[in-house]
Structure formats: structure tokens, C-alpha cells
Tab-separated table of C-alpha atoms in Angstrom:
chain	number	residue	atom	x	y	z
A	124	UNK	CA	0.073	-0.061	0.226
A	125	UNK	CA	1.302	3.400	-0.615
A	126	UNK	CA	0.232	6.963	0.511
A	127	UNK	CA	0.155	8.716	-2.603
A	128	UNK	CA	-1.106	7.577	-6.123
A	129	UNK	CA	1.760	6.210	-8.387
A	130	UNK	CA	1.841	5.913	-12.199
A	131	UNK	CA	0.620	2.505	-13.529
A	132	UNK	CA	4.435	1.593	-14.386
A	133	UNK	CA	5.549	2.221	-10.769
A	134	UNK	CA	5.506	-0.522	-7.881
A	135	UNK	CA	3.583	0.327	-4.851
A	136	UNK	CA	5.771	0.864	-1.736
A	137	UNK	CA	6.658	3.319	0.937
A	138	UNK	CA	6.759	6.866	-0.230
A	139	UNK	CA	10.383	8.620	0.869
A	140	UNK	CA	9.671	12.123	1.923
A	141	UNK	CA	12.230	13.524	-0.275
A	142	UNK	CA	10.763	17.155	-1.003
A	143	UNK	CA	8.665	19.697	0.062
A	144	UNK	CA	5.637	18.891	-2.230
A	145	UNK	CA	5.455	15.252	-0.538
A	146	UNK	CA	5.955	16.630	2.824
A	147	UNK	CA	2.996	19.164	2.237
A	148	UNK	CA	0.915	16.148	0.932
A	149	UNK	CA	1.788	14.231	4.043
A	150	UNK	CA	0.986	16.491	6.216
A	151	UNK	CA	-2.222	17.269	4.579
A	152	UNK	CA	-3.651	13.797	4.892
A	153	UNK	CA	-3.549	13.592	8.691
A	154	UNK	CA	-5.154	15.772	11.551
A	155	UNK	CA	-3.166	13.568	14.485
A	156	UNK	CA	0.297	12.697	14.513
A	157	UNK	CA	1.660	10.061	17.004
A	158	UNK	CA	5.206	10.099	17.634
A	159	UNK	CA	7.192	6.846	19.108
A	160	UNK	CA	8.823	8.671	22.143
A	161	UNK	CA	11.349	6.046	23.594
A	162	UNK	CA	13.055	7.583	26.663
A	163	UNK	CA	16.827	7.194	26.382
A	164	UNK	CA	19.045	6.464	28.741
A	165	UNK	CA	22.580	5.102	27.612
A	166	UNK	CA	23.443	3.891	30.908
A	167	UNK	CA	20.618	1.336	31.214
A	168	UNK	CA	18.287	0.675	28.455
A	169	UNK	CA	17.052	1.297	25.010
A	170	UNK	CA	18.710	2.431	21.941
A	171	UNK	CA	20.861	5.661	21.429
A	172	UNK	CA	18.835	7.095	18.765
A	173	UNK	CA	15.136	7.607	17.646
A	174	UNK	CA	12.370	9.825	16.782
A	175	UNK	CA	12.711	12.475	19.489
A	176	UNK	CA	15.843	11.914	21.402
A	177	UNK	CA	19.692	11.058	20.466
A	178	UNK	CA	23.130	10.705	22.000
A	179	UNK	CA	24.409	8.398	24.305
A	180	UNK	CA	22.508	9.444	27.027
A	181	UNK	CA	19.502	10.753	25.336
A	182	UNK	CA	20.596	14.142	26.066
A	183	UNK	CA	20.413	15.827	22.571
A	184	UNK	CA	17.209	15.993	20.456
A	185	UNK	CA	16.924	14.577	16.848
A	186	UNK	CA	17.569	17.244	14.120
A	187	UNK	CA	14.762	20.502	13.974
A	188	UNK	CA	12.244	18.374	16.373
A	189	UNK	CA	11.704	21.240	18.354
A	190	UNK	CA	10.877	23.258	15.559
A	191	UNK	CA	8.940	20.384	13.706
A	192	UNK	CA	6.752	20.298	16.905
A	193	UNK	CA	5.989	23.960	16.908
A	194	UNK	CA	5.160	23.889	13.016
A	195	UNK	CA	2.838	21.132	13.660
A	196	UNK	CA	0.839	22.717	16.564
A	197	UNK	CA	0.805	25.927	14.025
A	198	UNK	CA	-1.230	24.012	11.655
A	199	UNK	CA	-3.584	22.574	14.304
A	200	UNK	CA	-2.350	19.135	14.028
A	201	UNK	CA	-3.153	17.239	17.395
A	202	UNK	CA	0.157	15.452	18.504
A	203	UNK	CA	0.862	12.775	21.203
A	204	UNK	CA	3.794	10.862	22.251
A	205	UNK	CA	3.859	7.095	22.776
A	206	UNK	CA	6.432	5.068	24.763
A	207	UNK	CA	7.071	1.491	25.609
A	208	UNK	CA	8.866	2.405	28.911
A	209	UNK	CA	6.990	2.079	32.140
A	210	UNK	CA	10.105	2.865	34.065
A	211	UNK	CA	9.384	6.778	33.916
A	212	UNK	CA	6.247	8.615	34.727
A	213	UNK	CA	4.493	11.041	32.457
A	214	UNK	CA	5.481	13.662	34.599
A	215	UNK	CA	8.965	12.891	34.059
A	216	UNK	CA	8.667	12.800	30.350
A	217	UNK	CA	7.194	16.634	30.493
A	218	UNK	CA	9.959	17.690	32.776
A	219	UNK	CA	12.596	15.970	30.109
A	220	UNK	CA	10.641	17.898	26.897
A	221	UNK	CA	10.511	21.158	29.004
A	222	UNK	CA	14.443	20.760	29.714
A	223	UNK	CA	14.818	21.369	26.102
A	224	UNK	CA	12.442	24.054	26.009
A	225	UNK	CA	9.511	22.154	24.566
A	226	UNK	CA	6.024	22.522	25.943
A	227	UNK	CA	4.205	19.187	26.017
A	228	UNK	CA	0.785	18.638	28.291
A	229	UNK	CA	0.963	15.439	30.455
A	230	UNK	CA	-2.349	14.495	28.387
A	231	UNK	CA	-0.236	14.370	25.208
A	232	UNK	CA	2.127	11.359	26.423
A	233	UNK	CA	1.281	7.874	26.987
A	234	UNK	CA	3.583	5.343	28.187
A	235	UNK	CA	2.751	1.734	28.531
A	236	UNK	CA	2.780	2.338	32.189
A	237	UNK	CA	0.093	5.085	31.992
A	238	UNK	CA	-1.895	2.920	29.310
A	239	UNK	CA	-2.049	-0.194	31.745
A	240	UNK	CA	-3.661	1.590	34.802
A	241	UNK	CA	-5.943	2.887	32.368
A	242	UNK	CA	-6.659	-0.157	31.122
A	243	UNK	CA	-7.028	-2.032	34.131
A	244	UNK	CA	-9.607	0.697	35.128
A	245	UNK	CA	-11.475	1.232	31.990
A	246	UNK	CA	-11.605	-2.630	30.932
A	247	UNK	CA	-10.343	-5.217	33.394
A	248	UNK	CA	-11.889	-4.098	36.519
A	249	UNK	CA	-15.603	-3.863	35.185
A	250	UNK	CA	-15.164	-7.373	33.383
A	251	UNK	CA	-14.068	-8.792	36.873
A	252	UNK	CA	-16.553	-7.024	38.568
A	253	UNK	CA	-19.262	-8.382	36.350
A	254	UNK	CA	-17.874	-11.868	36.806
A	255	UNK	CA	-17.717	-11.512	40.295
A	256	UNK	CA	-13.942	-11.961	40.473
A	257	UNK	CA	-11.361	-10.912	42.836
A	258	UNK	CA	-10.330	-6.950	42.053
A	259	UNK	CA	-7.037	-6.752	43.933
A	260	UNK	CA	-3.791	-5.936	42.415
A	261	UNK	CA	-0.090	-7.290	42.788
A	262	UNK	CA	2.264	-4.958	41.269
A	263	UNK	CA	6.013	-5.793	40.373
A	264	UNK	CA	7.213	-2.203	39.309
A	265	UNK	CA	8.521	1.134	40.269
A	266	UNK	CA	7.334	4.266	41.700
A	267	UNK	CA	6.560	5.532	37.988
A	268	UNK	CA	4.110	2.723	37.700
A	269	UNK	CA	2.712	3.517	41.035
A	270	UNK	CA	2.150	6.941	40.126
A	271	UNK	CA	0.021	5.909	37.412
A	272	UNK	CA	-1.970	3.819	38.997
A	273	UNK	CA	-2.586	6.254	41.603
A	274	UNK	CA	-3.527	8.678	39.017
A	275	UNK	CA	-6.491	6.499	38.268
A	276	UNK	CA	-7.515	6.126	41.581
A	277	UNK	CA	-6.431	2.310	42.090
A	278	UNK	CA	-4.885	0.485	44.838
A	279	UNK	CA	-2.267	-2.022	45.092
A	280	UNK	CA	0.070	-4.094	47.041
A	281	UNK	CA	3.757	-4.711	45.903
A	282	UNK	CA	5.611	-2.220	44.432
A	283	UNK	CA	7.965	-0.202	46.568
A	284	UNK	CA	6.572	-1.839	49.527
A	285	UNK	CA	9.789	-2.274	51.628
A	286	UNK	CA	8.444	-5.325	52.930
A	287	UNK	CA	9.205	-7.141	48.982
A	288	UNK	CA	12.519	-5.779	49.344
A	289	UNK	CA	13.423	-8.035	52.428
A	290	UNK	CA	15.399	-10.861	50.430
A	291	UNK	CA	14.153	-14.559	51.406
A	292	UNK	CA	16.559	-16.714	53.436
A	293	UNK	CA	17.801	-19.832	51.790
A	294	UNK	CA	15.051	-22.453	52.001
A	295	UNK	CA	12.541	-20.014	53.826
A	296	UNK	CA	9.446	-19.488	52.097
A	297	UNK	CA	7.402	-18.366	55.239
A	298	UNK	CA	6.555	-15.061	53.895
A	299	UNK	CA	5.160	-16.532	50.700
A	300	UNK	CA	1.575	-16.361	51.747
A	301	UNK	CA	-2.116	-16.769	50.062
A	302	UNK	CA	-3.686	-13.586	49.391
A	303	UNK	CA	-7.291	-14.718	47.991
A	304	UNK	CA	-8.259	-11.076	47.308
A	305	UNK	CA	-5.452	-10.754	44.521
A	306	UNK	CA	-7.052	-11.151	40.883
A	307	UNK	CA	-4.487	-8.991	38.898
A	308	UNK	CA	-0.676	-9.585	38.704
A	309	UNK	CA	0.865	-6.266	37.086
A	310	UNK	CA	4.502	-6.892	35.859
A	311	UNK	CA	6.017	-3.367	34.592
A	312	UNK	CA	9.812	-3.571	33.704
A	313	UNK	CA	11.828	-3.174	37.168
A	314	UNK	CA	15.227	-2.220	37.070
A	315	UNK	CA	16.612	1.509	37.588
A	316	UNK	CA	14.231	4.450	36.849
A	317	UNK	CA	15.742	6.752	34.527
A	318	UNK	CA	14.807	9.561	36.702
A	319	UNK	CA	16.503	8.116	39.763
A	320	UNK	CA	20.220	7.730	41.060
A	321	UNK	CA	21.362	5.501	43.994
A	322	UNK	CA	23.484	7.046	46.954
A	323	UNK	CA	24.774	5.134	50.114
A	324	UNK	CA	23.577	1.248	49.355
A	325	UNK	CA	20.234	0.272	49.978
A	326	UNK	CA	18.696	4.180	49.565
A	327	UNK	CA	16.896	4.719	46.241
A	328	UNK	CA	16.223	8.721	45.656
A	329	UNK	CA	14.204	10.091	42.961
A	330	UNK	CA	15.537	13.146	41.027
A	331	UNK	CA	12.062	14.265	40.009
A	332	UNK	CA	11.237	14.726	43.760
A	333	UNK	CA	14.139	17.269	44.382
A	334	UNK	CA	13.142	19.419	41.519
A	335	UNK	CA	10.024	21.866	41.364
A	336	UNK	CA	7.680	21.694	38.498
A	337	UNK	CA	8.780	24.153	35.664
A	338	UNK	CA	5.927	26.739	34.986
A	339	UNK	CA	5.068	25.334	31.746
A	340	UNK	CA	4.267	21.927	33.429
A	341	UNK	CA	0.798	21.082	33.001
A	342	UNK	CA	-0.585	18.624	35.313
A	343	UNK	CA	-3.811	17.687	36.152
A	344	UNK	CA	-4.242	17.839	40.379
A	345	UNK	CA	-5.265	14.207	40.662
A	346	UNK	CA	-2.201	12.782	38.368
A	347	UNK	CA	0.799	14.207	40.038
A	348	UNK	CA	2.868	12.164	42.863
A	349	UNK	CA	6.401	13.186	43.457
A	350	UNK	CA	8.736	10.321	43.725
A	351	UNK	CA	9.955	10.569	47.307
A	352	UNK	CA	13.076	8.369	48.763
A	353	UNK	CA	12.224	4.666	49.010
A	354	UNK	CA	14.285	1.729	50.388
A	355	UNK	CA	12.756	-0.213	47.493
A	356	UNK	CA	15.468	-2.168	45.659
A	357	UNK	CA	15.821	-1.233	41.763
A	358	UNK	CA	16.101	-4.960	40.783
A	359	UNK	CA	12.921	-7.329	40.619
A	360	UNK	CA	13.681	-9.938	43.054
A	361	UNK	CA	13.034	-13.580	43.418
A	362	UNK	CA	10.455	-12.431	46.594
A	363	UNK	CA	8.560	-10.760	44.421
A	364	UNK	CA	8.124	-13.413	41.552
A	365	UNK	CA	7.491	-16.057	44.018
A	366	UNK	CA	4.658	-13.912	45.186
A	367	UNK	CA	3.235	-13.181	41.776
A	368	UNK	CA	3.651	-16.702	40.742
A	369	UNK	CA	1.807	-17.901	43.725
A	370	UNK	CA	-1.024	-15.600	43.186
A	371	UNK	CA	-1.277	-16.632	39.562
A	372	UNK	CA	-1.497	-20.352	40.479
A	373	UNK	CA	-3.541	-20.366	43.411
A	374	UNK	CA	-6.428	-17.849	42.900
A	375	UNK	CA	-8.839	-18.650	40.198
A	376	UNK	CA	-9.098	-16.378	37.609
A	377	UNK	CA	-6.051	-14.517	38.307
A	378	UNK	CA	-4.902	-12.547	35.450
A	379	UNK	CA	-1.525	-11.850	34.540
A	380	UNK	CA	-0.972	-7.959	32.938
A	381	UNK	CA	2.702	-7.143	31.112
A	382	UNK	CA	3.049	-3.173	30.307
A	383	UNK	CA	5.185	-4.491	27.035
A	384	UNK	CA	6.824	-7.968	25.940
A	385	UNK	CA	10.125	-6.400	24.702
A	386	UNK	CA	12.133	-9.571	24.804
A	387	UNK	CA	15.615	-7.329	24.861
A	388	UNK	CA	17.445	-4.054	24.745
A	389	UNK	CA	20.588	-2.509	23.612
A	390	UNK	CA	23.454	-2.537	25.890
A	391	UNK	CA	25.519	0.967	25.686
A	392	UNK	CA	28.792	-1.191	24.926
A	393	UNK	CA	27.154	-3.517	22.762
A	394	UNK	CA	25.012	-6.700	22.937
A	395	UNK	CA	21.728	-7.105	24.424
A	396	UNK	CA	19.860	-7.677	27.650
A	397	UNK	CA	16.766	-9.407	28.884
A	398	UNK	CA	13.608	-7.118	28.762
A	399	UNK	CA	10.367	-7.625	30.385
A	400	UNK	CA	9.099	-10.007	27.960
A	401	UNK	CA	12.185	-12.448	28.686
A	402	UNK	CA	11.861	-11.969	32.533
A	403	UNK	CA	8.198	-11.943	32.774
A	404	UNK	CA	8.095	-15.658	31.258
A	405	UNK	CA	8.931	-16.777	34.636
A	406	UNK	CA	5.054	-15.381	35.544
A	407	UNK	CA	3.824	-16.579	31.863
A	408	UNK	CA	4.543	-20.502	33.035
A	409	UNK	CA	2.424	-20.188	36.089
A	410	UNK	CA	-1.064	-19.337	33.662
A	411	UNK	CA	-2.940	-22.148	33.118
A	412	UNK	CA	-2.957	-24.132	29.571
A	413	UNK	CA	-4.400	-22.141	26.849
A	414	UNK	CA	-4.537	-18.694	29.364
A	415	UNK	CA	-2.263	-15.984	27.873
A	416	UNK	CA	-1.107	-12.797	29.594
A	417	UNK	CA	-2.586	-9.427	28.505
A	418	UNK	CA	0.018	-7.281	26.900
A	419	UNK	CA	-0.670	-3.477	26.733
A	420	UNK	CA	2.429	-1.691	24.861
A	421	UNK	CA	3.377	-1.607	21.530
A	422	UNK	CA	2.798	-3.637	18.905
A	423	UNK	CA	-0.215	-4.675	20.954
A	424	UNK	CA	-3.701	-3.081	20.577
A	425	UNK	CA	-4.599	-2.025	24.406
A	426	UNK	CA	-2.019	0.809	24.108
A	427	UNK	CA	-3.646	2.094	21.009
A	428	UNK	CA	-7.152	1.665	22.403
A	429	UNK	CA	-6.093	3.864	25.362
A	430	UNK	CA	-4.939	6.580	23.100
A	431	UNK	CA	-7.875	6.831	20.844
A	432	UNK	CA	-10.395	6.718	23.612
A	433	UNK	CA	-8.387	9.636	25.189
A	434	UNK	CA	-7.532	11.469	21.579
A	435	UNK	CA	-10.658	10.089	20.002
A	436	UNK	CA	-9.054	10.558	16.690
A	437	UNK	CA	-9.938	9.382	13.124
A	438	UNK	CA	-7.918	6.400	12.029
A	439	UNK	CA	-7.780	7.391	8.285
A	440	UNK	CA	-6.854	10.738	9.491
A	441	UNK	CA	-3.896	9.604	11.964
A	442	UNK	CA	-0.003	9.056	11.394
A	443	UNK	CA	2.181	7.112	13.810
A	444	UNK	CA	5.730	7.915	13.410
A	445	UNK	CA	8.540	5.427	14.573
A	446	UNK	CA	11.765	4.400	13.948
A	447	UNK	CA	11.372	0.325	14.110
A	448	UNK	CA	9.705	-2.006	11.923
A	449	UNK	CA	9.051	-4.820	14.435
A	450	UNK	CA	7.085	-2.580	17.174
A	451	UNK	CA	6.204	0.848	15.674
A	452	UNK	CA	4.935	-0.135	12.101
A	453	UNK	CA	3.368	-3.300	13.206
A	454	UNK	CA	1.778	-1.352	15.881
A	455	UNK	CA	0.150	1.065	13.396
A	456	UNK	CA	-0.514	-2.031	11.206
A	457	UNK	CA	-2.649	-3.789	13.621
A	458	UNK	CA	-4.256	-0.521	14.811
A	459	UNK	CA	-5.358	0.216	11.082
A	460	UNK	CA	-3.615	3.784	10.948
A	461	UNK	CA	-0.836	4.936	8.670
A	462	UNK	CA	2.877	4.821	9.689
A	463	UNK	CA	6.050	6.813	8.790
A	464	UNK	CA	9.602	5.057	9.387
A	465	UNK	CA	12.246	7.206	10.225
A	466	UNK	CA	15.950	6.383	9.282
A	467	UNK	CA	17.166	8.297	12.909
A	468	UNK	CA	16.928	5.039	14.905
A	469	UNK	CA	16.936	1.434	14.869
A	470	UNK	CA	15.731	0.368	11.302
A	471	UNK	CA	17.528	1.110	8.128
A	472	UNK	CA	16.321	1.344	4.496
A	473	UNK	CA	18.116	-1.845	3.817
A	474	UNK	CA	15.380	-3.835	6.321
A	475	UNK	CA	12.732	-2.867	3.765
A	476	UNK	CA	14.357	-4.951	0.937
A	477	UNK	CA	12.052	-8.093	0.567
A	478	UNK	CA	9.454	-6.684	2.851
A	479	UNK	CA	5.815	-7.673	2.179
A	480	UNK	CA	3.340	-4.608	1.348
A	481	UNK	CA	1.274	-5.532	4.613
A	482	UNK	CA	4.698	-4.936	6.727
A	483	UNK	CA	5.416	-1.863	5.034
A	484	UNK	CA	5.033	1.736	6.207
A	485	UNK	CA	3.326	3.993	4.055
A	486	UNK	CA	5.983	6.747	4.352
A	487	UNK	CA	9.901	6.782	5.154
A	488	UNK	CA	11.876	9.699	5.833
A	489	UNK	CA	15.479	10.638	6.811
A	490	UNK	CA	14.224	12.412	9.830
A	491	UNK	CA	10.968	14.286	11.452
A	492	UNK	CA	12.425	17.681	10.742
A	493	UNK	CA	12.109	16.869	6.965
A	494	UNK	CA	8.553	17.878	7.442
A	495	UNK	CA	9.475	21.411	7.857
A	496	UNK	CA	9.897	21.183	4.245
A	497	UNK	CA	6.200	21.712	3.650
A	498	UNK	CA	6.487	25.469	4.712
A	499	UNK	CA	7.947	26.595	1.356
A	500	UNK	CA	5.174	25.238	-0.159
A	501	UNK	CA	2.688	26.665	2.051
A	502	UNK	CA	4.486	30.103	1.773
A	503	UNK	CA	3.873	29.993	-2.562
A	504	UNK	CA	7.365	28.588	-3.476
A	505	UNK	CA	7.280	26.886	-6.294
A	506	UNK	CA	10.756	25.444	-6.176
A	507	UNK	CA	11.132	21.683	-5.190
A	508	UNK	CA	13.746	20.993	-2.610
A	509	UNK	CA	15.436	17.612	-3.100
């Protein structure tokens, strides 16, 4: 499928945005533009390049992105930012944008963590309530995930509870006890928060809690909770997994929800480390035969459903911009919206060779900043910029 009408002798395929006319044609087609917005942290996880951020620690913007966002707003385009990272809250993303002088509203940011919290409140709990099933939540996740659960008015056990940080003694499982009230286990990738750092051993302090919000921080009153000092370990431990495993195997109908199923992530010095999908496989083993976990994040549908309900966009007038074929383009395909693949991140032009049309993006572009070329057409210029 292609996003423009092609001559009969030209094979369909992604349209490369190579000039101002093509950039304008793209922008004329869409009212809502969704950006993949991975939080880059070179110390721990994720790629060092992407749609929005670049640099070894995500400390730089991709070319012209700030100006592009301003330009899209001037065209009355609705924009939103979507990420598969649940280890940082939406408030943390707003702060990161503000640090680069970009004014972004918290309601324009959707993390797989915030989407999971919304999904539980809007979909999971009503379904369980109708069936008379238990509604208690056990969380394996960080303060950022707790912030999103609290924003939805939800209560939980686990998370940053200090009790879960007391490690099991060898062969002593006395603390792993039944809790018949638990009907939902949420696993959100738990490592080290990209907005936090470690001071003396055993103390975990959030940098967010030490900074006042910038003047442009648009935070709904019910959704902001600063991350405060906690003794909770930044690593998932066996005790947490054992508790969750016990609930899933012992409580009838207990449901496993993953914020994403990313199998691995790139390491800053090369190679890979296990992601949420790999680590959570321990808990997937606890599910009864034929039962699968619910996965919220890209490329799965619940995340886009949450975005759709929030923005009420028209699918045929919506574009998703990402840098990965296997998550971003697939996410758009499954959600029946168009996509543009940019070459500032993981996927490269060679990855399109031999790709079937049902897996191709509608558009490709060297960077998001190329959309600024459309201004020359809007201003009445007749020359095509190549």
C-alpha cells in the first residue's frame, strides 16, 4: 500500500519524503500525529537514537524536532507521544521535554505504564466485577508505575513496598503466603528508574522529587505524585516473582498483565540484556494451559485503544511516526492507522528489502525535521527541495 497515487508502471511501496511537495501532501492527509517517544538512557536501556531523542544518554534532540513540533501545532495538528517505557512517569517525560524548551501537556503523553493503569480501570476491573472475580492488584514495578495507578484511583500491594525488598533466606518461604483478594498481577519492567540515582547502598532517591515543576508543566491535580525517597531495591527479586507466581497459580482467574513484552534491549557497550518479555516469562509459566497474559504496550492493541479513547482520533486521518519496523510499524498496522518510518533510529532502508507490503510503512523519511520543508510550499514557493 502506498500513501500517494502512483503511475501504472511504478510498483507500490513506501513513499520517501524527499521534497517539500511530498512533505506538504503528507501533512494535508493527517489531523493527528503520534510520535514514538522512547526515553533514552544510555546507562541502562533502549537504543541511543530514535524519533525524538539522540545521543549516548538521550541528552540531545534529533534534527529540527523542536521546530517541527511547533510547526505542527501551528497547523492545528493534534500530537501525542507514545512509549513502551514504564520506568518513567508521564510527569518525568514532561520535565524532560521542558528541559529542552518544548511545552508538552501531560495528557499528550502515553506510556505503556499509564496505558496499563487506564486499561485496568476502564476494561479489566469492570469485566472482573461483572464476573464476581477478585479485584486486588499485586504490582511488580517502580514508583513511576505506582504514580500512574494512583492517577487512576487504583490501590495495590507490592510495588515499592519495603516488605518486598526483604530478601528470602535460603529455603525459607514463610513470607510467601496466600492472598485470596489478588485477582490481577501487573508486571512493569523493574530495573533502575531513569529519573533516579543511587546514594549509599540500599537507599533509592528520585531526582524528580528534588526538582520543582517548571512553569509550563501542565499536570492535572489528580495525576501528579512526586517520587519520594524509598528503600525499595531497583531490581526485581525472587521474592516478588514467587509472590506473583503463587497468586497466579492459587487464585482462580488471576490475570497477568504486562506493560510490554519487549524481549531485550541494547546495552551501551554492545550486546543485549533481557527485557520485560524475557523476565516475565517466569510468570507466564504460572498461567493455566491456554491462558495468555494481557500485553498492553506496542505493538499490541490495548495501548492504541487507550490513546484512541483519550484523543478520539479518526483512524484514516492519523499517522504514527516511529523508527522500528518490528514494533512501531506493526503497532500502526494492527491499529489500522498509517505509519512513517524515520531513519534516525533502529531500522534502516535495507530492512525494507524483500519486505511484504502488509509489513511496510506508508511513508519513510530521513528524519522528522524533513516535514518542515512543507513550509516552502505553504509560503507559495514553487521550487522543489531535493
